[in-house]
Coordinates of C-alpha atoms in Angstrom, one line a residue:
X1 CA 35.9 -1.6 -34.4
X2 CA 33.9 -0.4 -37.2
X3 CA 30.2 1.2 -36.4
X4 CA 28.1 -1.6 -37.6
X5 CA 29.8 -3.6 -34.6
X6 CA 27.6 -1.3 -32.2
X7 CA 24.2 -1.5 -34.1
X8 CA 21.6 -4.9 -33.9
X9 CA 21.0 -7.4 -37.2
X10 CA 17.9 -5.4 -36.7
X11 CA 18.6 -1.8 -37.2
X12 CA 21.1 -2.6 -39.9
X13 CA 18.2 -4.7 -41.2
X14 CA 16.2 -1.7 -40.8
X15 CA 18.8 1.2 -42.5
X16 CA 19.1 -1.4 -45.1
X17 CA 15.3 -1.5 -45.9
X18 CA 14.7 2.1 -44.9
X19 CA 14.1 4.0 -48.3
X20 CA 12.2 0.6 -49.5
X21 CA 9.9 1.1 -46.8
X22 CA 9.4 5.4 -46.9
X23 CA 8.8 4.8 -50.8
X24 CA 6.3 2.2 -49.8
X25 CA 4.9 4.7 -47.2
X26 CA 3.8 7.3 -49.4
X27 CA 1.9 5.8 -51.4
X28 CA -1.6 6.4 -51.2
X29 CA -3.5 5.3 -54.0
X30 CA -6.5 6.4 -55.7
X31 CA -9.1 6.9 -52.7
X32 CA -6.0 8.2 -50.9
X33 CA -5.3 10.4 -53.4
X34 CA -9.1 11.8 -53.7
X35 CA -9.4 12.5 -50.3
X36 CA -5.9 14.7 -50.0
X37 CA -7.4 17.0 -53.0
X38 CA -11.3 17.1 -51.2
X39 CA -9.6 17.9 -47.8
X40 CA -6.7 20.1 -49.1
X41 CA -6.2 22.1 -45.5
X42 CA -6.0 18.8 -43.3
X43 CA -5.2 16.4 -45.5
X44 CA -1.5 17.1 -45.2
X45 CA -1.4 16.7 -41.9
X46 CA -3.7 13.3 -41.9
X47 CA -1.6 11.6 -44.4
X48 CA 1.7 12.8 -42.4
X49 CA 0.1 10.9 -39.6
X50 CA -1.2 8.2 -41.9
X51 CA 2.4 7.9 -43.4
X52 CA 4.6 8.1 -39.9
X53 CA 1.6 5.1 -38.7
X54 CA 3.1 3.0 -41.7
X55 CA 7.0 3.7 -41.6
X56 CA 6.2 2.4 -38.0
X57 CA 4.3 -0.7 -38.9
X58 CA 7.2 -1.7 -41.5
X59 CA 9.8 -1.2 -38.6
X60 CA 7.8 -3.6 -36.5
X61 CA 7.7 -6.0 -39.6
X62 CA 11.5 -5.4 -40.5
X63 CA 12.6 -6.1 -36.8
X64 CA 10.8 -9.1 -36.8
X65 CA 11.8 -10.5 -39.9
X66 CA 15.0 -9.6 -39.1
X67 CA 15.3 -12.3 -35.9
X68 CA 14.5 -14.5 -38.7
X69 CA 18.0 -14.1 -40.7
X70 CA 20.6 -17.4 -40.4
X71 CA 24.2 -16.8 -38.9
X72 CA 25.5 -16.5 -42.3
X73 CA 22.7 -13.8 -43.5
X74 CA 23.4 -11.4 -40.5
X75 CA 27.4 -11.8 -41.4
X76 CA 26.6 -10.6 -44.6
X77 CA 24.2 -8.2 -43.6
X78 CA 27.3 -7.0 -41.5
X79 CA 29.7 -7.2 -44.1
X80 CA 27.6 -5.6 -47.5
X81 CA 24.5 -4.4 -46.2
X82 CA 22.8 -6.4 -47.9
X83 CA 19.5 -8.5 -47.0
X84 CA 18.7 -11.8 -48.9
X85 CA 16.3 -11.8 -51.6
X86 CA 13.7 -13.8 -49.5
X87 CA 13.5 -11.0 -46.8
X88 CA 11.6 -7.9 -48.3
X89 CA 8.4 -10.2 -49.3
X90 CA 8.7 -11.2 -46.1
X91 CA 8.4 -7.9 -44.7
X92 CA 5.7 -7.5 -47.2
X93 CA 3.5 -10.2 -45.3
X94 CA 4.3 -9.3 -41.9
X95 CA 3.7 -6.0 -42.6
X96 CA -0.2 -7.2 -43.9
X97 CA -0.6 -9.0 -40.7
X98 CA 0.4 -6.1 -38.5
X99 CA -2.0 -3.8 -40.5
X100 CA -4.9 -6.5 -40.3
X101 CA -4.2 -7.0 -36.5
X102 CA -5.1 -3.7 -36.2
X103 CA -8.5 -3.5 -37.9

C-alpha cells in the first residue's frame, strides 16, 4: 500500500496545489506593499497573519473543489498527482467567494 492510499482526494488535491497557493499568498500588491515599508516594525508580523489568513482561505477553496473531481480525475490525481486543468480557476473563484463572504 503506497502512502497516497492513506490521504483524502482532498489533501492530495491540496499538496498538489500547495506551492500554487503560498506563491499566490504572498503577494501583496501595491497598497500592500506601501503599508509594509510605512509600518516596517509590525508590518511583518500583520502580513504573516495576513498571509497564514489566505493559505487558509485557498485550503477551504481547494477542499471544496476537490469533492468536485469525477472518479476518473481523483484516479489520476492518485496515480500522477496531477489536477485537471479546469480545477485551479476553480479554486480561483471559490477562493473570491470565500474572501467576499467574509467582508
Amino acid at each position: 500500500m503506497t502512502e497516497t492510499h492513506r490521504l483524502t482526494d482532498e489533501r492530495l488535491a491540496w499538496l498538489a496545489m500547495r506551492d500554487y497557493c503560498d506563491q499566490k499568498s504572498r503577494k501583496t500588491g501595491l497598497l500592500g506593499f506601501i503599508s509594509r515599508v510605512m509600518s516596517a516594525g509590525d508590518a511583518n508580523n500583520d502580513h504573516s497573519e495576513r498571509r497564514s489568513d489566505k493559505m487558509m482561505d485557498y485550503g477551504l477553496a481547494v477542499d471544496d473543489v476537490a469533492r468536485e473531481l469525477t472518479p476518473a480525475e481523483r484516479t489520476r490525481l492518485r496515480e500522477t498527482g496531477m489536477l485537471p486543468g479546469w480545477f485551479v480557476e476553480a479554486v480561483e473563484d471559490r477562493y473570491q467567494k470565500i474572501v467576499r463572504a467574509q467582508r
